Amino acid sequence: MPTAPRRKMALAFAPEGPSSVAQGGSPVRSCAMPSHLQFTGRLAPSPTGAQHVGNARTYLVAWLSARARGGAVKLRIEDIDSPRIKMGAAEQAMHDLRWLGLDWDGEPVVQTQRLSHYEAALDVLKQNELIYPCTCTRSDIASAASAPHAGEEVTYPGTCAYRCVADAQKLHDEGRSFAWRFRVAENVPFTDLFAGEHHIDLKHAGGDFVVWKNRGGPAYQLAVVVDDAAMGVTEVVRGDDLIPSTPRQLLLYRALNLTSPQFAHVPLVVGEDGRRLAKRHGDTRLSALRDAGVKPEALVGLLAWSCDWLDRPEPISPRELLPRFRLESIPAQPFVLTAELLRQIGYSAAT
């Protein structure tokens, strides 16, 4: 049965930093930074494993982009994916960042310490009937959805989209687990600072997406939106594998009445086979390079050269790179990390 129209509710938690409330009716796209806000970037390692050379390149770009503008850099530990979290990985990630010469402002924000903020955001989405309970398993979705093309994600077919928020109580009483899905119904255009214009039809590229997992706790899309807004983040620099996440996050910014940051998605580091950097390409963990005696300036110089900020790989610190930083100088193609390049900085990436 159709539900009665509801007054749109706004997110109630207080931001940790400059005001991040948007004016109603703004288009769903990255917003230019209001003049009264400090330029703020962020580093957001996930302690699901060790940080590697590919992570280091993205962190370097993000750090330089903020510091070159006299901006702040915030650190967030994205540890909500509890089954995959590795003991000690968060501390190791911070050690890796310090080793590279990348600092941050203030204390690290830890997602598992912010569950009440995510719950508040979920309540806003419920009050505005923007989400619904979904009992589908991954196998249910895979069997019901059309077969995706190579490299594409499965599009949720809308099996549970007929439900409304009130149905959650009955499911709970029946002992049935469920996730919460956000309804999508539009093409979401946005302008990426590096990758340019994008028009992604979410209805046919993933469909309604999960904001709260069936085992409890926020999904990535909701958590990062709530956190970036609360931390006053004005620019997000990350790998271009996350471009599909951006329209989902922009919809959540609008739904929660928050100002979105600008986004810059930069190419990934890949192995000689053209695939995303992984264990199959040898041990490229930052801790392994450090233990082998590689100097951080040597790695930073290699990464700077890969971004066309240096004519050749040579030792340099992140701070020395500040006057050389140009986002537009980064090649549009992925950076191919070869064994020879690693040998040039004194490392053999043995498998």
mmCIF file of N, CA and C in Angstrom, residues 132-225:
data_model
loop_
_atom_site.group_PDB
_atom_site.id
_atom_site.type_symbol
_atom_site.label_atom_id
_atom_site.label_comp_id
_atom_site.label_asym_id
_atom_site.label_seq_id
_atom_site.Cartn_x
_atom_site.Cartn_y
_atom_site.Cartn_z
ATOM 1 N N TYR A 132 14.624 0.459 1.867
ATOM 2 C CA TYR A 132 13.682 -0.617 2.166
ATOM 3 C C TYR A 132 14.454 -1.856 2.608
ATOM 4 N N PRO A 133 13.812 -2.729 3.404
ATOM 5 C CA PRO A 133 14.483 -3.949 3.857
ATOM 6 C C PRO A 133 14.556 -4.973 2.728
ATOM 7 N N CYS A 134 15.699 -5.619 2.612
ATOM 8 C CA CYS A 134 15.916 -6.587 1.535
ATOM 9 C C CYS A 134 16.430 -7.891 2.124
ATOM 10 N N THR A 135 15.745 -8.979 1.836
ATOM 11 C CA THR A 135 16.122 -10.294 2.361
ATOM 12 C C THR A 135 16.914 -11.123 1.355
ATOM 13 N N CYS A 136 17.211 -10.569 0.204
ATOM 14 C CA CYS A 136 17.902 -11.334 -0.843
ATOM 15 C C CYS A 136 19.334 -11.679 -0.437
ATOM 16 N N THR A 137 19.723 -12.899 -0.738
ATOM 17 C CA THR A 137 21.118 -13.295 -0.570
ATOM 18 C C THR A 137 21.862 -13.031 -1.879
ATOM 19 N N ARG A 138 23.168 -13.161 -1.837
ATOM 20 C CA ARG A 138 23.950 -12.962 -3.062
ATOM 21 C C ARG A 138 23.565 -13.970 -4.134
ATOM 22 N N SER A 139 23.302 -15.194 -3.715
ATOM 23 C CA SER A 139 22.916 -16.213 -4.697
ATOM 24 C C SER A 139 21.536 -15.914 -5.275
ATOM 25 N N ASP A 140 20.627 -15.383 -4.442
ATOM 26 C CA ASP A 140 19.309 -14.977 -4.941
ATOM 27 C C ASP A 140 19.458 -13.935 -6.048
ATOM 28 N N ILE A 141 20.311 -12.950 -5.780
ATOM 29 C CA ILE A 141 20.490 -11.852 -6.736
ATOM 30 C C ILE A 141 21.143 -12.354 -8.015
ATOM 31 N N ALA A 142 22.159 -13.198 -7.852
ATOM 32 C CA ALA A 142 22.873 -13.716 -9.022
ATOM 33 C C ALA A 142 21.955 -14.530 -9.923
ATOM 34 N N SER A 143 21.047 -15.290 -9.316
ATOM 35 C CA SER A 143 20.159 -16.136 -10.119
ATOM 36 C C SER A 143 19.027 -15.341 -10.757
ATOM 37 N N ALA A 144 18.641 -14.227 -10.128
ATOM 38 C CA ALA A 144 17.521 -13.434 -10.645
ATOM 39 C C ALA A 144 17.953 -12.357 -11.625
ATOM 40 N N ALA A 145 19.209 -11.911 -11.514
ATOM 41 C CA ALA A 145 19.677 -10.806 -12.348
ATOM 42 C C ALA A 145 20.176 -11.299 -13.695
ATOM 43 N N SER A 146 20.206 -10.389 -14.659
ATOM 44 C CA SER A 146 20.776 -10.703 -15.967
ATOM 45 C C SER A 146 22.277 -10.889 -15.816
ATOM 46 N N ALA A 147 22.840 -11.775 -16.606
ATOM 47 C CA ALA A 147 24.282 -12.020 -16.544
ATOM 48 C C ALA A 147 25.033 -10.764 -16.956
ATOM 49 N N PRO A 148 25.951 -10.258 -16.098
ATOM 50 C CA PRO A 148 26.691 -9.049 -16.445
ATOM 51 C C PRO A 148 27.781 -9.341 -17.461
ATOM 52 N N HIS A 149 28.203 -8.299 -18.166
ATOM 53 C CA HIS A 149 29.348 -8.432 -19.051
ATOM 54 C C HIS A 149 30.611 -8.469 -18.200
ATOM 55 N N ALA A 150 31.709 -8.895 -18.792
ATOM 56 C CA ALA A 150 32.972 -8.998 -18.063
ATOM 57 C C ALA A 150 33.320 -7.651 -17.438
ATOM 58 N N GLY A 151 33.681 -7.685 -16.143
ATOM 59 C CA GLY A 151 34.079 -6.476 -15.443
ATOM 60 C C GLY A 151 32.930 -5.676 -14.866
ATOM 61 N N GLU A 152 31.697 -6.042 -15.160
ATOM 62 C CA GLU A 152 30.540 -5.323 -14.649
ATOM 63 C C GLU A 152 29.985 -6.021 -13.413
ATOM 64 N N GLU A 153 29.406 -5.228 -12.510
ATOM 65 C CA GLU A 153 28.797 -5.816 -11.333
ATOM 66 C C GLU A 153 27.381 -6.283 -11.654
ATOM 67 N N VAL A 154 26.895 -7.199 -10.849
ATOM 68 C CA VAL A 154 25.523 -7.676 -11.013
ATOM 69 C C VAL A 154 24.568 -6.557 -10.618
ATOM 70 N N THR A 155 23.554 -6.335 -11.420
ATOM 71 C CA THR A 155 22.553 -5.315 -11.113
ATOM 72 C C THR A 155 21.431 -5.929 -10.289
ATOM 73 N N TYR A 156 21.156 -5.318 -9.149
ATOM 74 C CA TYR A 156 20.082 -5.820 -8.299
ATOM 75 C C TYR A 156 18.752 -5.693 -9.038
ATOM 76 N N PRO A 157 17.989 -6.782 -9.152
ATOM 77 C CA PRO A 157 16.767 -6.768 -9.974
ATOM 78 C C PRO A 157 15.548 -6.146 -9.310
ATOM 79 N N GLY A 158 15.668 -5.690 -8.071
ATOM 80 C CA GLY A 158 14.534 -5.041 -7.421
ATOM 81 C C GLY A 158 13.548 -5.994 -6.783
ATOM 82 N N THR A 159 14.001 -7.180 -6.441
ATOM 83 C CA THR A 159 13.113 -8.210 -5.898
ATOM 84 C C THR A 159 12.334 -7.730 -4.675
ATOM 85 N N CYS A 160 12.984 -6.990 -3.796
ATOM 86 C CA CYS A 160 12.348 -6.552 -2.545
ATOM 87 C C CYS A 160 11.912 -5.088 -2.579
ATOM 88 N N ALA A 161 11.972 -4.473 -3.746
ATOM 89 C CA ALA A 161 11.696 -3.037 -3.833
ATOM 90 C C ALA A 161 10.248 -2.678 -3.513
ATOM 91 N N TYR A 162 9.361 -3.673 -3.492
ATOM 92 C CA TYR A 162 7.956 -3.399 -3.160
ATOM 93 C C TYR A 162 7.784 -3.108 -1.675
ATOM 94 N N ARG A 163 8.791 -3.457 -0.878
ATOM 95 C CA ARG A 163 8.665 -3.287 0.571
ATOM 96 C C ARG A 163 8.833 -1.823 0.976
ATOM 97 N N CYS A 164 8.308 -1.510 2.156
ATOM 98 C CA CYS A 164 8.496 -0.188 2.740
ATOM 99 C C CYS A 164 9.170 -0.351 4.098
ATOM 100 N N VAL A 165 9.516 0.750 4.710
ATOM 101 C CA VAL A 165 10.254 0.717 5.973
ATOM 102 C C VAL A 165 9.496 -0.063 7.045
ATOM 103 N N ALA A 166 8.179 0.097 7.091
ATOM 104 C CA ALA A 166 7.381 -0.562 8.131
ATOM 105 C C ALA A 166 7.461 -2.081 8.061
ATOM 106 N N ASP A 167 7.789 -2.630 6.898
ATOM 107 C CA ASP A 167 7.872 -4.085 6.755
ATOM 108 C C ASP A 167 9.027 -4.687 7.548
ATOM 109 N N ALA A 168 9.971 -3.857 7.950
ATOM 110 C CA ALA A 168 11.133 -4.366 8.672
ATOM 111 C C ALA A 168 10.735 -4.996 10.005
ATOM 112 N N GLN A 169 9.723 -4.445 10.653
ATOM 113 C CA GLN A 169 9.319 -4.976 11.952
ATOM 114 C C GLN A 169 8.797 -6.401 11.826
ATOM 115 N N LYS A 170 8.008 -6.652 10.797
ATOM 116 C CA LYS A 170 7.484 -8.003 10.591
ATOM 117 C C LYS A 170 8.616 -8.981 10.303
ATOM 118 N N LEU A 171 9.560 -8.567 9.476
ATOM 119 C CA LEU A 171 10.704 -9.433 9.164
ATOM 120 C C LEU A 171 11.504 -9.729 10.423
ATOM 121 N N HIS A 172 11.663 -8.721 11.252
ATOM 122 C CA HIS A 172 12.389 -8.907 12.513
ATOM 123 C C HIS A 172 11.650 -9.878 13.420
ATOM 124 N N ASP A 173 10.339 -9.715 13.517
ATOM 125 C CA ASP A 173 9.534 -10.594 14.366
ATOM 126 C C ASP A 173 9.587 -12.040 13.879
ATOM 127 N N GLU A 174 9.748 -12.214 12.577
ATOM 128 C CA GLU A 174 9.836 -13.562 12.001
ATOM 129 C C GLU A 174 11.245 -14.141 12.089
ATOM 130 N N GLY A 175 12.170 -13.346 12.615
ATOM 131 C CA GLY A 175 13.544 -13.822 12.744
ATOM 132 C C GLY A 175 14.313 -13.846 11.438
ATOM 133 N N ARG A 176 13.872 -13.075 10.462
ATOM 134 C CA ARG A 176 14.534 -13.051 9.154
ATOM 135 C C ARG A 176 15.539 -11.898 9.099
ATOM 136 N N SER A 177 16.732 -12.198 8.657
ATOM 137 C CA SER A 177 17.741 -11.149 8.532
ATOM 138 C C SER A 177 17.514 -10.375 7.237
ATOM 139 N N PHE A 178 17.898 -9.116 7.258
ATOM 140 C CA PHE A 178 17.712 -8.292 6.064
ATOM 141 C C PHE A 178 18.720 -7.146 6.057
ATOM 142 N N ALA A 179 19.008 -6.684 4.864
ATOM 143 C CA ALA A 179 19.821 -5.489 4.671
ATOM 144 C C ALA A 179 18.882 -4.329 4.336
ATOM 145 N N TRP A 180 19.416 -3.127 4.338
ATOM 146 C CA TRP A 180 18.655 -1.965 3.896
ATOM 147 C C TRP A 180 19.227 -1.485 2.569
ATOM 148 N N ARG A 181 18.357 -1.327 1.580
ATOM 149 C CA ARG A 181 18.775 -0.854 0.258
ATOM 150 C C ARG A 181 18.221 0.543 -0.026
ATOM 151 N N PHE A 182 19.051 1.338 -0.687
ATOM 152 C CA PHE A 182 18.662 2.689 -1.092
ATOM 153 C C PHE A 182 18.070 2.632 -2.496
ATOM 154 N N ARG A 183 16.930 3.289 -2.688
ATOM 155 C CA ARG A 183 16.264 3.275 -3.987
ATOM 156 C C ARG A 183 16.957 4.243 -4.959
ATOM 157 N N VAL A 184 17.274 3.770 -6.140
ATOM 158 C CA VAL A 184 17.826 4.650 -7.174
ATOM 159 C C VAL A 184 16.830 4.720 -8.326
ATOM 160 N N ALA A 185 16.711 5.895 -8.927
ATOM 161 C CA ALA A 185 15.737 6.036 -10.017
ATOM 162 C C ALA A 185 16.170 7.094 -11.012
ATOM 163 N N GLU A 186 17.486 7.316 -11.107
ATOM 164 C CA GLU A 186 17.904 8.396 -11.985
ATOM 165 C C GLU A 186 19.324 8.219 -12.481
ATOM 166 N N ASN A 187 19.598 8.898 -13.571
ATOM 167 C CA ASN A 187 20.944 9.023 -14.093
ATOM 168 C C ASN A 187 21.651 10.085 -13.252
ATOM 169 N N VAL A 188 22.831 9.787 -12.750
ATOM 170 C CA VAL A 188 23.527 10.712 -11.855
ATOM 171 C C VAL A 188 24.771 11.261 -12.543
ATOM 172 N N PRO A 189 24.719 12.492 -13.060
ATOM 173 C CA PRO A 189 25.903 13.076 -13.693
ATOM 174 C C PRO A 189 26.827 13.690 -12.654
ATOM 175 N N PHE A 190 28.109 13.628 -12.899
ATOM 176 C CA PHE A 190 29.058 14.337 -12.041
ATOM 177 C C PHE A 190 30.320 14.631 -12.835
ATOM 178 N N THR A 191 31.031 15.653 -12.384
ATOM 179 C CA THR A 191 32.276 16.044 -13.027
ATOM 180 C C THR A 191 33.431 15.694 -12.112
ATOM 181 N N ASP A 192 34.298 14.820 -12.602
ATOM 182 C CA ASP A 192 35.470 14.399 -11.850
ATOM 183 C C ASP A 192 36.620 15.352 -12.161
ATOM 184 N N LEU A 193 37.361 15.763 -11.142
ATOM 185 C CA LEU A 193 38.447 16.717 -11.340
ATOM 186 C C LEU A 193 39.537 16.183 -12.250
ATOM 187 N N PHE A 194 39.691 14.865 -12.288
ATOM 188 C CA PHE A 194 40.706 14.256 -13.148
ATOM 189 C C PHE A 194 40.081 13.568 -14.355
ATOM 190 N N ALA A 195 39.049 12.777 -14.109
ATOM 191 C CA ALA A 195 38.489 11.917 -15.157
ATOM 192 C C ALA A 195 37.387 12.575 -15.976
ATOM 193 N N GLY A 196 36.977 13.801 -15.625
ATOM 194 C CA GLY A 196 36.004 14.527 -16.433
ATOM 195 C C GLY A 196 34.559 14.144 -16.180
ATOM 196 N N GLU A 197 33.708 14.358 -17.190
ATOM 197 C CA GLU A 197 32.266 14.145 -17.060
ATOM 198 C C GLU A 197 31.916 12.658 -17.046
ATOM 199 N N HIS A 198 30.974 12.319 -16.171
ATOM 200 C CA HIS A 198 30.460 10.950 -16.107
ATOM 201 C C HIS A 198 28.944 10.997 -15.984
ATOM 202 N N HIS A 199 28.292 10.084 -16.677
ATOM 203 C CA HIS A 199 26.839 9.920 -16.578
ATOM 204 C C HIS A 199 26.585 8.434 -16.350
ATOM 205 N N ILE A 200 26.203 8.091 -15.147
ATOM 206 C CA ILE A 200 26.021 6.684 -14.797
ATOM 207 C C ILE A 200 24.558 6.435 -14.452
ATOM 208 N N ASP A 201 23.940 5.554 -15.193
ATOM 209 C CA ASP A 201 22.546 5.180 -14.957
ATOM 210 C C ASP A 201 22.530 4.063 -13.918
ATOM 211 N N LEU A 202 22.350 4.440 -12.676
ATOM 212 C CA LEU A 202 22.429 3.463 -11.591
ATOM 213 C C LEU A 202 21.352 2.392 -11.680
ATOM 214 N N LYS A 203 20.248 2.710 -12.305
ATOM 215 C CA LYS A 203 19.170 1.723 -12.409
ATOM 216 C C LYS A 203 19.652 0.492 -13.165
ATOM 217 N N HIS A 204 20.581 0.708 -14.109
ATOM 218 C CA HIS A 204 21.090 -0.395 -14.911
ATOM 219 C C HIS A 204 22.561 -0.682 -14.632
ATOM 220 N N ALA A 205 23.125 -0.014 -13.645
ATOM 221 C CA ALA A 205 24.530 -0.224 -13.280
ATOM 222 C C ALA A 205 24.617 -0.474 -11.781
ATOM 223 N N GLY A 206 24.095 -1.605 -11.359
ATOM 224 C CA GLY A 206 24.124 -1.967 -9.949
ATOM 225 C C GLY A 206 22.764 -1.957 -9.290
ATOM 226 N N GLY A 207 21.905 -1.020 -9.704
ATOM 227 C CA GLY A 207 20.574 -0.959 -9.123
ATOM 228 C C GLY A 207 20.566 -0.412 -7.704
ATOM 229 N N ASP A 208 19.464 -0.655 -7.002
ATOM 230 C CA ASP A 208 19.353 -0.230 -5.606
ATOM 231 C C ASP A 208 20.499 -0.841 -4.808
ATOM 232 N N PHE A 209 21.151 -0.035 -3.985
ATOM 233 C CA PHE A 209 22.370 -0.508 -3.325
ATOM 234 C C PHE A 209 22.221 -0.568 -1.808
ATOM 235 N N VAL A 210 23.033 -1.406 -1.208
ATOM 236 C CA VAL A 210 22.979 -1.645 0.235
ATOM 237 C C VAL A 210 23.640 -0.496 0.997
ATOM 238 N N VAL A 211 22.939 0.000 2.020
ATOM 239 C CA VAL A 211 23.524 1.001 2.914
ATOM 240 C C VAL A 211 23.715 0.454 4.325
ATOM 241 N N TRP A 212 23.034 -0.667 4.611
ATOM 242 C CA TRP A 212 23.185 -1.295 5.935
ATOM 243 C C TRP A 212 23.167 -2.804 5.727
ATOM 244 N N LYS A 213 24.187 -3.473 6.216
ATOM 245 C CA LYS A 213 24.369 -4.893 5.929
ATOM 246 C C LYS A 213 23.449 -5.778 6.760
ATOM 247 N N ASN A 214 23.155 -6.961 6.241
ATOM 248 C CA ASN A 214 22.213 -7.840 6.940
ATOM 249 C C ASN A 214 22.788 -8.416 8.221
ATOM 250 N N ARG A 215 24.092 -8.386 8.362
ATOM 251 C CA ARG A 215 24.685 -8.840 9.625
ATOM 252 C C ARG A 215 24.850 -7.684 10.616
ATOM 253 N N GLY A 216 24.362 -6.508 10.224
ATOM 254 C CA GLY A 216 24.444 -5.338 11.081
ATOM 255 C C GLY A 216 25.622 -4.460 10.717
ATOM 256 N N GLY A 217 25.448 -3.159 10.862
ATOM 257 C CA GLY A 217 26.523 -2.228 10.573
ATOM 258 C C GLY A 217 26.398 -1.601 9.199
ATOM 259 N N PRO A 218 26.985 -0.420 9.043
ATOM 260 C CA PRO A 218 26.852 0.322 7.795
ATOM 261 C C PRO A 218 27.653 -0.288 6.663
ATOM 262 N N ALA A 219 27.163 -0.127 5.459
ATOM 263 C CA ALA A 219 27.933 -0.479 4.274
ATOM 264 C C ALA A 219 28.881 0.674 3.950
ATOM 265 N N TYR A 220 29.855 0.382 3.129
ATOM 266 C CA TYR A 220 30.883 1.363 2.760
ATOM 267 C C TYR A 220 30.283 2.677 2.274
ATOM 268 N N GLN A 221 29.299 2.607 1.387
ATOM 269 C CA GLN A 221 28.772 3.823 0.763
ATOM 270 C C GLN A 221 28.215 4.800 1.794
ATOM 271 N N LEU A 222 27.479 4.299 2.763
ATOM 272 C CA LEU A 222 26.900 5.175 3.777
ATOM 273 C C LEU A 222 27.970 5.710 4.715
ATOM 274 N N ALA A 223 28.861 4.845 5.173
ATOM 275 C CA ALA A 223 29.866 5.250 6.156
ATOM 276 C C ALA A 223 30.767 6.357 5.625
ATOM 277 N N VAL A 224 31.234 6.231 4.389
ATOM 278 C CA VAL A 224 32.169 7.242 3.882
ATOM 279 C C VAL A 224 31.485 8.589 3.672
ATOM 280 N N VAL A 225 30.220 8.577 3.289
ATOM 281 C CA VAL A 225 29.491 9.834 3.124
ATOM 282 C C VAL A 225 29.328 10.535 4.468
#
